[in-house]
CSV table of C-alpha atoms in Angstrom, one decimal:
chain,number,residue,atom,x,y,z
A,27,ALA,CA,0.0,0.0,0.0
A,28,GLN,CA,1.1,3.5,-0.6
A,29,SER,CA,0.1,6.9,0.7
A,30,VAL,CA,1.2,10.5,0.5
A,31,THR,CA,0.9,13.3,3.1
A,32,GLN,CA,1.4,16.9,2.2
A,33,LEU,CA,2.0,18.6,5.5
A,34,ASP,CA,0.6,22.0,4.6
A,35,SER,CA,-2.7,22.6,3.0
A,36,HIS,CA,-1.8,26.3,2.4
A,37,VAL,CA,1.5,28.1,2.1
A,38,SER,CA,1.8,31.9,1.8
A,39,VAL,CA,5.1,33.5,0.6
A,40,SER,CA,6.2,36.9,-0.6
A,41,GLU,CA,7.4,37.3,-4.1
A,42,GLY,CA,11.2,36.7,-4.3
A,43,THR,CA,11.4,34.6,-1.1
A,44,PRO,CA,12.0,30.8,-1.0
A,45,VAL,CA,9.2,28.3,-1.3
A,46,LEU,CA,9.1,25.0,0.6
A,47,LEU,CA,6.3,22.5,0.1
A,48,ARG,CA,6.6,19.4,2.3
A,49,CYS,CA,5.7,15.9,1.3
A,50,ASN,CA,6.0,12.5,3.1
A,51,TYR,CA,5.2,9.2,1.6
A,52,SER,CA,4.9,5.6,2.4
A,53,SER,CA,5.4,2.8,-0.1
A,54,SER,CA,5.6,-1.0,-0.1
A,55,TYR,CA,8.3,-0.9,-2.8
A,56,SER,CA,10.9,1.6,-4.1
A,57,PRO,CA,8.6,4.4,-5.2
A,58,SER,CA,8.6,6.8,-8.1
A,59,LEU,CA,7.7,10.3,-6.9
A,60,PHE,CA,6.3,13.2,-8.8
A,61,TRP,CA,5.3,16.8,-8.2
A,62,TYR,CA,2.5,18.4,-10.2
A,63,VAL,CA,1.1,21.9,-10.3
A,64,GLN,CA,-2.5,22.9,-11.1
A,65,HIS,CA,-3.5,26.4,-11.9
A,66,PRO,CA,-7.2,27.3,-11.6
A,67,ASN,CA,-9.5,25.4,-13.9
A,68,LYS,CA,-6.6,23.7,-15.6
A,69,GLY,CA,-5.2,20.2,-15.7
A,70,LEU,CA,-2.2,19.1,-13.8
A,71,GLN,CA,1.3,19.8,-15.2
A,72,LEU,CA,4.3,17.7,-14.3
A,73,LEU,CA,7.0,19.7,-12.5
A,74,LEU,CA,9.5,17.0,-11.9
A,75,LYS,CA,9.9,13.3,-11.2
A,76,TYR,CA,12.1,11.0,-9.1
A,77,THR,CA,12.7,7.5,-10.5
A,78,SER,CA,15.6,6.1,-8.4
A,79,ALA,CA,18.4,8.0,-10.2
A,80,ALA,CA,19.8,11.2,-8.6
A,81,THR,CA,18.2,12.1,-5.3
A,82,LEU,CA,18.2,15.8,-6.1
A,83,VAL,CA,15.8,16.3,-9.0
A,84,LYS,CA,15.5,19.5,-11.0
A,85,GLY,CA,12.3,20.4,-12.7
A,86,ILE,CA,10.7,23.1,-14.7
A,87,ASN,CA,10.3,26.8,-13.6
A,88,GLY,CA,13.1,26.6,-11.2
A,89,PHE,CA,11.7,24.0,-8.9
A,90,GLU,CA,13.6,21.1,-7.4
A,91,ALA,CA,13.0,18.3,-5.0
A,92,GLU,CA,15.2,16.1,-2.9
A,93,PHE,CA,14.3,12.4,-2.2
A,94,LYS,CA,15.3,11.4,1.3
A,95,LYS,CA,14.7,7.7,1.8
A,96,SER,CA,15.6,7.7,5.5
A,97,GLU,CA,13.0,10.4,6.1
A,98,THR,CA,10.5,9.1,3.5
A,99,SER,CA,10.3,12.7,2.2
A,100,PHE,CA,10.2,14.4,-1.1
A,101,HIS,CA,10.0,18.2,-0.4
A,102,LEU,CA,9.7,20.7,-3.2
A,103,THR,CA,11.6,23.9,-3.1
A,104,LYS,CA,12.2,27.0,-5.2
A,105,PRO,CA,14.7,29.7,-4.3
A,106,SER,CA,12.7,32.7,-5.3
A,107,ALA,CA,8.9,32.7,-5.7
A,108,HIS,CA,7.2,34.4,-8.6
A,109,MET,CA,3.6,35.6,-8.8
A,110,SER,CA,3.0,32.9,-11.5
A,111,ASP,CA,3.8,30.2,-8.9
A,112,ALA,CA,0.5,30.8,-7.2
A,113,ALA,CA,-1.3,27.5,-7.7
A,114,GLU,CA,-2.0,24.2,-6.1
A,115,TYR,CA,0.7,21.6,-5.9
A,116,PHE,CA,0.4,17.9,-5.6
A,117,CYS,CA,2.9,15.3,-4.4
A,118,VAL,CA,2.3,12.0,-6.1
A,119,VAL,CA,3.7,8.5,-5.5
A,120,SER,CA,3.7,5.5,-7.9
A,121,ASP,CA,4.3,2.1,-6.5
A,122,ARG,CA,6.0,-0.7,-8.4
A,123,ALA,CA,3.2,-2.4,-10.1
A,124,PRO,CA,2.8,-4.5,-13.2
A,125,ARG,CA,1.4,-2.9,-16.3
A,126,ALA,CA,-1.8,-4.7,-15.7
A,127,ALA,CA,-2.4,-2.4,-12.8
A,128,GLY,CA,-2.2,0.6,-15.1
A,129,ASN,CA,0.6,2.5,-13.3
A,130,LYS,CA,-1.8,4.0,-10.8
A,131,LEU,CA,-0.8,7.0,-8.8
A,132,THR,CA,-1.6,8.1,-5.3
A,133,PHE,CA,-2.1,11.8,-4.8
A,134,GLY,CA,-1.5,13.9,-1.8
A,135,GLY,CA,-4.2,16.3,-0.7
A,136,GLY,CA,-2.5,19.3,-2.3
A,137,THR,CA,-0.9,22.5,-1.1
A,138,ARG,CA,-2.3,25.8,-2.2
A,139,VAL,CA,0.4,28.4,-2.6
A,140,LEU,CA,-0.3,32.1,-2.3
A,141,VAL,CA,2.3,34.6,-3.5
A,142,LYS,CA,2.1,38.1,-2.1
A,143,PRO,CA,3.6,41.0,-4.0
B,225,SER,CA,5.5,15.4,-29.2
B,226,GLN,CA,2.5,14.0,-27.5
B,227,THR,CA,-0.6,16.0,-26.9
B,228,ILE,CA,-3.9,15.3,-25.1
B,229,HIS,CA,-7.2,16.9,-26.0
B,230,GLN,CA,-10.2,16.9,-23.8
B,231,TRP,CA,-13.6,18.4,-24.5
B,232,PRO,CA,-15.8,20.2,-23.8
B,233,ALA,CA,-14.1,22.6,-21.4
B,234,THR,CA,-17.3,23.3,-19.5
B,235,LEU,CA,-20.7,21.7,-19.5
B,236,VAL,CA,-23.9,22.4,-17.7
B,237,GLN,CA,-26.4,19.5,-17.6
B,238,PRO,CA,-29.8,18.9,-15.9
B,239,VAL,CA,-30.2,16.0,-13.5
B,240,GLY,CA,-31.2,12.8,-15.3
B,241,SER,CA,-29.6,13.8,-18.6
B,242,PRO,CA,-26.9,11.7,-20.4
B,243,LEU,CA,-23.2,12.6,-20.5
B,244,SER,CA,-20.4,12.0,-22.9
B,245,LEU,CA,-16.9,13.5,-22.3
B,246,GLU,CA,-14.2,12.8,-24.8
B,247,CYS,CA,-10.4,12.6,-24.6
B,248,THR,CA,-7.9,11.9,-27.4
B,249,VAL,CA,-4.2,11.5,-27.3
B,250,GLU,CA,-1.9,12.2,-30.2
B,251,GLY,CA,1.7,11.3,-30.8
B,252,THR,CA,1.9,8.0,-29.1
B,253,SER,CA,0.6,4.5,-29.5
B,254,ASN,CA,-1.1,2.1,-27.0
B,255,PRO,CA,-1.0,4.6,-24.1
B,256,ASN,CA,-2.5,3.9,-20.7
B,257,LEU,CA,-5.5,6.2,-20.3
B,258,TYR,CA,-7.2,7.5,-17.1
B,259,TRP,CA,-10.3,9.4,-16.0
B,260,TYR,CA,-10.2,11.3,-12.7
B,261,ARG,CA,-12.8,13.4,-10.9
B,262,GLN,CA,-11.8,16.4,-8.7
B,263,ALA,CA,-14.6,17.6,-6.5
B,264,ALA,CA,-14.4,21.1,-5.1
B,265,GLY,CA,-11.8,21.3,-2.2
B,266,ARG,CA,-10.9,17.6,-2.6
B,267,GLY,CA,-8.2,15.6,-4.2
B,268,LEU,CA,-8.2,13.6,-7.3
B,269,GLN,CA,-10.2,10.4,-7.5
B,270,LEU,CA,-9.3,7.8,-10.1
B,271,LEU,CA,-12.5,6.7,-11.8
B,272,PHE,CA,-11.3,4.4,-14.6
B,273,TYR,CA,-8.1,3.3,-16.3
B,274,SER,CA,-7.4,1.5,-19.4
B,275,ILE,CA,-4.3,-0.3,-20.7
B,276,GLY,CA,-5.7,-1.1,-24.1
B,277,ILE,CA,-8.8,-1.3,-26.2
B,278,ASP,CA,-11.6,-3.1,-24.4
B,279,GLN,CA,-9.4,-3.3,-21.3
B,280,ILE,CA,-11.0,-0.9,-18.8
B,281,SER,CA,-11.0,-1.1,-15.0
B,282,SER,CA,-13.3,0.7,-12.8
B,283,GLU,CA,-12.0,2.0,-9.5
B,284,VAL,CA,-15.2,3.0,-7.7
B,285,PRO,CA,-18.8,2.0,-8.1
B,286,GLN,CA,-20.7,4.9,-9.6
B,287,ASN,CA,-23.1,6.2,-12.1
B,288,LEU,CA,-20.5,6.5,-14.8
B,289,SER,CA,-18.9,4.2,-17.4
B,290,ALA,CA,-15.9,4.5,-19.7
B,291,SER,CA,-15.2,3.2,-23.1
B,292,ARG,CA,-12.1,3.1,-25.4
B,293,PRO,CA,-13.4,2.6,-29.0
B,294,GLN,CA,-10.0,3.4,-30.5
B,295,ASP,CA,-6.4,3.1,-29.2
B,296,ARG,CA,-6.1,6.8,-28.3
B,297,GLN,CA,-9.7,7.7,-27.5
B,298,PHE,CA,-11.2,7.5,-24.1
B,299,ILE,CA,-14.9,8.4,-23.4
B,300,LEU,CA,-16.6,8.9,-20.1
B,301,SER,CA,-20.4,8.4,-20.1
B,302,SER,CA,-23.5,8.4,-18.0
B,303,LYS,CA,-27.0,7.5,-18.9
B,304,LYS,CA,-28.6,9.6,-16.1
B,305,LEU,CA,-26.6,12.3,-14.3
B,306,LEU,CA,-26.9,12.8,-10.6
B,307,LEU,CA,-26.2,16.0,-8.6
B,308,SER,CA,-23.3,14.2,-7.1
B,309,ASP,CA,-21.7,13.9,-10.5
B,310,SER,CA,-20.7,17.5,-10.5
B,311,GLY,CA,-17.0,18.2,-10.5
B,312,PHE,CA,-13.9,18.7,-12.6
B,313,TYR,CA,-13.1,15.7,-14.8
B,314,LEU,CA,-9.6,15.1,-15.9
B,315,CYS,CA,-8.3,12.7,-18.6
B,316,ALA,CA,-4.7,11.6,-18.4
B,317,TRP,CA,-2.3,9.3,-20.3
B,318,SER,CA,1.0,7.6,-19.6
B,319,LEU,CA,3.3,5.5,-21.7
B,320,GLY,CA,2.1,2.0,-22.0
B,321,THR,CA,5.4,0.2,-21.3
B,322,GLY,CA,5.6,-3.5,-21.8
B,323,GLY,CA,6.7,-4.2,-18.3
B,324,PHE,CA,6.5,-2.1,-15.1
B,325,GLY,CA,5.2,1.3,-15.7
B,326,ARG,CA,5.9,2.8,-12.3
B,327,ASN,CA,8.5,5.3,-13.7
B,328,GLN,CA,6.1,6.8,-16.1
B,329,PRO,CA,4.3,10.0,-15.1
B,330,GLN,CA,0.8,10.8,-16.2
B,331,HIS,CA,0.1,13.7,-18.5
B,332,PHE,CA,-3.2,15.5,-18.0
B,333,GLY,CA,-5.7,17.3,-20.2
B,334,ASP,CA,-7.1,20.7,-19.3
B,335,GLY,CA,-10.2,19.1,-17.8
B,336,THR,CA,-14.0,19.5,-18.1
B,337,ARG,CA,-15.9,21.5,-15.5
B,338,LEU,CA,-19.3,19.7,-15.2
B,339,SER,CA,-22.2,21.4,-13.4
B,340,ILE,CA,-25.4,19.5,-12.7
B,341,LEU,CA,-28.6,21.6,-12.2
């Protein structure tokens, strides 16, 4: 079984300051982990993915995340927030599963980011 | 490159009316396909997934059904809509790898906002 916990439902930052979105996971196998961003009334866009290669993963729009197995965490960071970063962010885990299971994902509850000017 | 198209973008339907939402993927063959629902203030709920034509799995018992008449076409239907069917419906695809697909992220369409009156 797998699960994802996003520790903050809302995060508020000032433009130009760092952003930290926290995510903890549990997984029966070595997981693959993803971060997605969703702007209002839009679909989810993949920011980055971890698939057992480098533990520090760089994504689009200046985001990066670090996989820490000992802490079962996959926190998302960005050094300097931009107004366009205001959105909802989802941490997602994919367990090892055969193709017959359709590569199902487990989503965290989401973190809504507010960026203040 | 691969693209996913989902339509309509918004839909307002009366209770008891039928529903048909369409999703098509371009630029890849034999993808895994998914339908999700996102209710207001809640996370994503996987409704159906498909690893091939006529291979569709339902995740939750409900008033909805899915079909895959062509390799890259996925349709979500209902014969009679309920008020509880309101929500934001998202279609997604991932590469249909021959073996384990856990490393594959899902790629989402822009969604359909369904309101039931």
